[in-house]
CSV table of C-alpha atoms in Angstrom, one decimal:
chain,number,residue,atom,x,y,z
A,1,UNK,CA,0.0,0.0,0.0
A,2,UNK,CA,1.3,3.4,-1.0
A,3,UNK,CA,0.2,5.7,1.8
A,4,UNK,CA,1.5,8.8,0.0
A,5,UNK,CA,-0.9,8.2,-2.8
A,6,UNK,CA,-3.8,7.9,-0.4
A,7,UNK,CA,-2.7,10.8,1.7
A,8,UNK,CA,-1.7,14.0,0.0
A,9,UNK,CA,-0.3,16.8,2.1
A,10,UNK,CA,-3.6,18.6,2.1
A,11,UNK,CA,-5.2,15.7,3.9
A,12,UNK,CA,-3.1,16.3,7.0
A,13,UNK,CA,-4.7,18.8,9.4
A,14,UNK,CA,-2.8,20.2,12.4
A,15,UNK,CA,-4.2,22.2,15.3
A,16,UNK,CA,-7.7,21.0,14.8
A,17,UNK,CA,-10.4,22.8,16.9
A,18,UNK,CA,-14.0,21.9,17.1
A,19,UNK,CA,-16.8,22.2,19.7
A,20,UNK,CA,-18.4,18.9,18.8
A,21,UNK,CA,-18.0,15.7,16.8
A,22,UNK,CA,-20.1,16.9,13.8
A,23,UNK,CA,-17.9,20.0,13.4
A,24,UNK,CA,-14.8,17.9,13.7
A,25,UNK,CA,-15.9,15.4,11.1
A,26,UNK,CA,-16.9,18.2,8.7
A,27,UNK,CA,-13.4,19.6,9.0
A,28,UNK,CA,-11.8,16.3,8.4
A,29,UNK,CA,-14.0,15.5,5.4
A,30,UNK,CA,-13.5,18.8,3.7
A,31,UNK,CA,-10.0,18.0,2.2
A,32,UNK,CA,-11.6,14.8,0.7
A,33,UNK,CA,-14.4,16.8,-0.8
A,34,UNK,CA,-11.8,19.2,-2.3
A,35,UNK,CA,-9.8,16.3,-3.8
A,36,UNK,CA,-13.0,14.7,-5.3
A,37,UNK,CA,-13.1,11.7,-3.0
A,38,UNK,CA,-16.3,12.7,-1.3
A,39,UNK,CA,-19.0,14.0,-3.6
A,40,UNK,CA,-21.4,15.2,-0.9
A,41,UNK,CA,-19.9,16.2,2.4
A,42,UNK,CA,-23.1,16.4,4.6
A,43,UNK,CA,-24.2,13.0,3.4
A,44,UNK,CA,-20.8,11.5,4.0
A,45,UNK,CA,-20.7,13.0,7.5
A,46,UNK,CA,-24.2,11.6,8.2
A,47,UNK,CA,-22.9,8.2,7.2
A,48,UNK,CA,-19.9,8.5,9.5
A,49,UNK,CA,-22.3,9.6,12.4
A,50,UNK,CA,-24.5,6.6,11.7
A,51,UNK,CA,-21.5,4.3,11.8
A,52,UNK,CA,-20.4,5.8,15.1
A,53,UNK,CA,-23.9,5.0,16.5
A,54,UNK,CA,-23.4,1.3,15.8
A,55,UNK,CA,-20.1,1.0,17.7
A,56,UNK,CA,-17.6,3.7,18.5
A,57,UNK,CA,-14.3,4.0,16.6
A,58,UNK,CA,-12.7,5.8,19.6
A,59,UNK,CA,-10.1,3.2,20.7
A,60,UNK,CA,-8.4,4.8,23.7
A,61,UNK,CA,-5.0,6.6,23.9
A,62,UNK,CA,-6.8,9.7,22.7
A,63,UNK,CA,-7.3,8.2,19.3
A,64,UNK,CA,-10.3,7.7,17.0
A,65,UNK,CA,-10.6,6.1,13.5
A,66,UNK,CA,-14.0,7.3,12.2
A,67,UNK,CA,-14.9,5.7,8.9
A,68,UNK,CA,-18.0,4.9,6.8
A,69,UNK,CA,-19.0,3.2,3.6
A,70,UNK,CA,-20.9,5.6,1.6
A,71,UNK,CA,-22.5,6.0,-1.9
A,72,UNK,CA,-21.1,9.5,-2.0
A,73,UNK,CA,-17.5,8.3,-1.8
A,74,UNK,CA,-15.8,7.8,-5.2
A,75,UNK,CA,-12.6,6.1,-4.0
A,76,UNK,CA,-10.8,5.2,-0.8
A,77,UNK,CA,-9.5,8.2,1.1
A,78,UNK,CA,-8.1,9.2,4.4
A,79,UNK,CA,-7.5,12.5,6.3
A,80,UNK,CA,-5.4,12.7,9.5
A,81,UNK,CA,-6.1,15.4,12.1
A,82,UNK,CA,-4.2,16.4,15.2
A,83,UNK,CA,-5.6,18.5,18.0
A,84,UNK,CA,-3.7,20.1,20.9
A,85,UNK,CA,-4.5,19.2,24.5
A,86,UNK,CA,-7.0,18.8,26.0
A,87,UNK,CA,-8.4,17.4,22.7
A,88,UNK,CA,-11.9,17.2,21.3
A,89,UNK,CA,-14.8,15.2,22.7
A,90,UNK,CA,-15.6,12.3,20.4
A,91,UNK,CA,-17.6,9.4,21.8
A,92,UNK,CA,-20.3,10.7,24.2
A,93,UNK,CA,-19.6,7.8,26.7
A,94,UNK,CA,-15.9,8.1,26.6
A,95,UNK,CA,-13.8,9.2,29.7
A,96,UNK,CA,-11.3,11.1,27.6
A,97,UNK,CA,-11.1,13.5,24.7
A,98,UNK,CA,-9.3,12.6,21.4
A,99,UNK,CA,-6.3,14.3,20.0
A,100,UNK,CA,-5.5,12.1,16.9
A,101,UNK,CA,-8.1,11.3,14.2
A,102,UNK,CA,-7.9,9.2,11.1
A,103,UNK,CA,-11.0,9.7,9.0
A,104,UNK,CA,-11.4,7.1,6.3
A,105,UNK,CA,-13.9,7.3,3.4
A,106,UNK,CA,-14.9,4.0,1.9
A,107,UNK,CA,-16.8,3.7,-1.4
A,108,UNK,CA,-20.0,1.7,-1.0
A,109,UNK,CA,-19.1,-0.4,-4.0
A,110,UNK,CA,-15.8,-1.6,-2.4
A,111,UNK,CA,-16.8,-2.1,1.2
A,112,UNK,CA,-13.7,-4.0,2.3
A,113,UNK,CA,-11.2,-1.8,0.5
A,114,UNK,CA,-10.2,-0.2,3.8
A,115,UNK,CA,-9.6,-3.2,5.9
A,116,UNK,CA,-5.9,-3.5,5.0
A,117,UNK,CA,-5.5,0.2,5.7
A,118,UNK,CA,-7.2,-0.2,9.1
A,119,UNK,CA,-4.8,-3.1,10.0
A,120,UNK,CA,-1.8,-1.0,9.0
A,121,UNK,CA,-3.1,2.0,11.0
A,122,UNK,CA,-3.7,-0.1,14.1
A,123,UNK,CA,-0.2,-1.5,13.9
A,124,UNK,CA,1.2,1.9,13.4
A,125,UNK,CA,-0.6,3.5,16.4
A,126,UNK,CA,0.3,0.6,18.6
A,127,UNK,CA,3.9,1.8,18.6
A,128,UNK,CA,4.0,4.4,21.4
A,129,UNK,CA,7.2,6.0,20.1
A,130,UNK,CA,5.8,6.5,16.6
A,131,UNK,CA,2.7,8.0,18.0
A,132,UNK,CA,4.7,10.3,20.2
A,133,UNK,CA,6.5,11.6,17.2
A,134,UNK,CA,3.3,11.9,15.2
A,135,UNK,CA,1.7,14.1,17.9
A,136,UNK,CA,4.8,16.2,18.1
A,137,UNK,CA,4.8,16.9,14.4
A,138,UNK,CA,4.5,20.6,13.5
A,139,UNK,CA,4.1,20.3,9.7
A,140,UNK,CA,2.1,18.0,7.4
A,141,UNK,CA,5.4,17.0,5.8
A,142,UNK,CA,6.7,15.6,9.2
A,143,UNK,CA,3.4,13.6,9.5
A,144,UNK,CA,3.7,12.3,5.9
A,145,UNK,CA,7.4,11.3,6.4
A,146,UNK,CA,6.6,9.4,9.6
A,147,UNK,CA,3.8,7.5,7.9
A,148,UNK,CA,5.8,6.9,4.7
A,149,UNK,CA,8.7,5.5,6.8
A,150,UNK,CA,6.4,2.8,8.2
A,151,UNK,CA,6.2,-0.5,6.3
A,152,UNK,CA,2.5,-0.7,5.3
A,153,UNK,CA,0.9,-4.1,4.6
A,154,UNK,CA,0.5,-4.8,0.8
B,1,UNK,CA,-35.4,-19.4,-16.4
B,2,UNK,CA,-34.8,-20.8,-12.9
B,3,UNK,CA,-35.5,-18.8,-9.7
B,4,UNK,CA,-34.9,-19.4,-6.1
B,5,UNK,CA,-38.3,-20.1,-4.4
B,6,UNK,CA,-39.7,-18.0,-2.9
B,7,UNK,CA,-38.2,-15.1,-4.8
B,8,UNK,CA,-35.9,-13.0,-2.7
B,9,UNK,CA,-37.8,-9.7,-2.6
B,10,UNK,CA,-37.9,-6.6,-0.4
B,11,UNK,CA,-38.0,-8.2,3.1
B,12,UNK,CA,-35.3,-10.8,2.5
B,13,UNK,CA,-33.0,-8.4,0.6
B,14,UNK,CA,-33.4,-5.8,3.3
B,15,UNK,CA,-32.4,-8.3,5.9
B,16,UNK,CA,-29.4,-9.4,3.8
B,17,UNK,CA,-28.3,-5.8,3.4
B,18,UNK,CA,-28.5,-5.3,7.2
B,19,UNK,CA,-26.6,-8.6,7.7
B,20,UNK,CA,-23.9,-7.5,5.3
B,21,UNK,CA,-23.6,-4.1,7.1
B,22,UNK,CA,-23.3,-5.7,10.5
B,23,UNK,CA,-20.7,-8.2,9.2
B,24,UNK,CA,-18.6,-5.4,7.8
B,25,UNK,CA,-18.9,-3.4,11.0
B,26,UNK,CA,-17.8,-6.5,13.0
B,27,UNK,CA,-14.8,-7.0,10.8
B,28,UNK,CA,-13.7,-3.4,11.2
B,29,UNK,CA,-14.4,-3.4,15.0
B,30,UNK,CA,-12.3,-6.6,15.5
B,31,UNK,CA,-9.4,-4.9,13.8
B,32,UNK,CA,-9.6,-1.5,15.5
B,33,UNK,CA,-10.4,-2.8,19.0
B,34,UNK,CA,-8.1,-5.8,18.8
B,35,UNK,CA,-5.6,-4.4,21.3
B,36,UNK,CA,-8.1,-2.9,23.7
B,37,UNK,CA,-8.1,-4.4,27.2
B,38,UNK,CA,-11.8,-3.9,27.4
B,39,UNK,CA,-13.4,-4.2,23.9
B,40,UNK,CA,-16.7,-2.4,23.6
B,41,UNK,CA,-19.6,-4.6,24.7
B,42,UNK,CA,-21.3,-3.5,21.5
B,43,UNK,CA,-19.2,-6.0,19.6
B,44,UNK,CA,-20.9,-8.8,21.4
B,45,UNK,CA,-24.3,-7.2,20.6
B,46,UNK,CA,-23.4,-7.1,16.9
B,47,UNK,CA,-22.4,-10.8,17.0
B,48,UNK,CA,-25.8,-11.6,18.6
B,49,UNK,CA,-27.6,-9.4,16.0
B,50,UNK,CA,-25.8,-11.2,13.2
B,51,UNK,CA,-26.8,-14.6,14.6
B,52,UNK,CA,-30.4,-13.5,15.0
B,53,UNK,CA,-30.6,-12.1,11.5
B,54,UNK,CA,-29.0,-15.2,9.9
B,55,UNK,CA,-31.5,-17.4,11.7
B,56,UNK,CA,-34.4,-15.6,10.1
B,57,UNK,CA,-33.2,-15.7,6.5
B,58,UNK,CA,-34.2,-18.7,4.3
B,59,UNK,CA,-31.3,-21.1,4.0
B,60,UNK,CA,-31.1,-21.1,0.2
B,61,UNK,CA,-30.7,-17.3,0.1
B,62,UNK,CA,-28.3,-17.3,2.9
B,63,UNK,CA,-26.0,-19.9,1.1
B,64,UNK,CA,-26.1,-17.8,-2.0
B,65,UNK,CA,-25.3,-14.6,0.0
B,66,UNK,CA,-22.4,-16.3,1.7
B,67,UNK,CA,-20.9,-17.5,-1.6
B,68,UNK,CA,-21.2,-13.9,-3.0
B,69,UNK,CA,-19.6,-12.4,0.1
B,70,UNK,CA,-16.5,-14.5,-0.3
B,71,UNK,CA,-15.6,-12.2,-3.1
B,72,UNK,CA,-16.9,-9.0,-1.6
B,73,UNK,CA,-20.5,-7.7,-1.7
B,74,UNK,CA,-23.5,-10.0,-1.5
B,75,UNK,CA,-26.1,-7.3,-1.6
B,76,UNK,CA,-26.1,-4.0,-3.5
B,77,UNK,CA,-28.5,-1.1,-3.8
B,78,UNK,CA,-30.1,0.1,-7.0
B,79,UNK,CA,-29.9,3.8,-7.6
B,80,UNK,CA,-31.3,5.4,-10.7
B,81,UNK,CA,-31.7,2.0,-12.4
B,82,UNK,CA,-28.0,1.2,-11.8
B,83,UNK,CA,-26.6,-1.6,-9.6
B,84,UNK,CA,-24.2,0.2,-7.2
B,85,UNK,CA,-21.9,-2.8,-7.1
B,86,UNK,CA,-21.2,-3.5,-10.8
B,87,UNK,CA,-22.3,-0.1,-12.0
B,88,UNK,CA,-24.4,-1.6,-14.9
B,89,UNK,CA,-27.9,-0.5,-15.8
B,90,UNK,CA,-30.7,-2.8,-15.0
B,91,UNK,CA,-33.2,-3.2,-17.7
B,92,UNK,CA,-36.4,-1.2,-16.9
B,93,UNK,CA,-38.5,-4.2,-17.8
B,94,UNK,CA,-36.6,-6.3,-15.2
B,95,UNK,CA,-37.1,-3.5,-12.6
B,96,UNK,CA,-40.8,-3.5,-13.3
B,97,UNK,CA,-41.0,-7.3,-13.0
B,98,UNK,CA,-39.0,-7.2,-9.7
B,99,UNK,CA,-41.4,-4.5,-8.5
B,100,UNK,CA,-44.4,-6.7,-9.3
B,101,UNK,CA,-42.8,-9.6,-7.5
B,102,UNK,CA,-42.5,-11.6,-10.7
B,103,UNK,CA,-38.7,-11.7,-10.6
B,104,UNK,CA,-36.0,-12.2,-8.0
B,105,UNK,CA,-34.5,-9.0,-6.7
B,106,UNK,CA,-31.0,-9.8,-8.0
B,107,UNK,CA,-28.8,-7.9,-10.4
B,108,UNK,CA,-29.0,-9.5,-13.9
B,109,UNK,CA,-25.3,-8.6,-14.5
B,110,UNK,CA,-23.4,-9.4,-11.3
B,111,UNK,CA,-26.0,-11.7,-9.7
B,112,UNK,CA,-25.9,-9.9,-6.3
B,113,UNK,CA,-29.0,-9.4,-4.3
B,114,UNK,CA,-30.4,-6.0,-5.3
B,115,UNK,CA,-32.3,-3.7,-3.1
B,116,UNK,CA,-34.5,-1.5,-5.2
B,117,UNK,CA,-34.9,2.2,-4.2
B,118,UNK,CA,-38.3,3.0,-2.9
B,119,UNK,CA,-39.3,4.8,-6.1
B,120,UNK,CA,-38.6,1.7,-8.1
B,121,UNK,CA,-39.9,-0.7,-5.5
B,122,UNK,CA,-43.4,0.6,-4.9
B,123,UNK,CA,-46.0,-1.9,-6.0
B,124,UNK,CA,-48.3,-0.5,-8.7
């Protein structure tokens, strides 16, 4: 998997700020709308919200991997967002806020296209040192270099 | 022409679509919550919902669905006369026959179960 193809520089957002999850998801989805991956931003965000209602994608360690299959997604896409402490509330029942977000857009016609990406991401974020460096990044290029240096599953 | 009996129509296809969605969510959740010391209890609820749904679907349709799922989607939605899985147009005559319950709700091109949009699914 070539993460650089999936993740252009414009899909890395630093210093995210939002009052609620909806606002956060809209910010994360916007770059994918601008690059033509998401054809209809409100509908895509609705689909992500519906997916969150099934089971949260907040996985602890101030991380969330929101994603959804949607008919308004044209191809697989991802946006990474970092927020400063104290983070942004994500799952209503969670004890902690989130500071790192990976929003994945999955086309409805290829509903398993993202599973390899998810596996790679989980492996990446399970390395505490890598995540520390990611959170300390001050430019999108630093984020991209960290992700590109990781050996992604094929 | 041979059909599964009874035809898979709205109720069955709706259930299969729900089943497919839950199976995909379960696969995703098993990946992202794999390292959690306390995986969300919702995972067990999804497993129970899947078992319950499968128990209510006729075996012949379920077998066919499982075969299709091995290579990806088992059910797709129709939008504007097009199967959203294979992106091919479904003949209007076939859509009308499906709507009337005279033909199985399956895509004539990719053979997946096909959920018609309400506009095309309303009975005359």
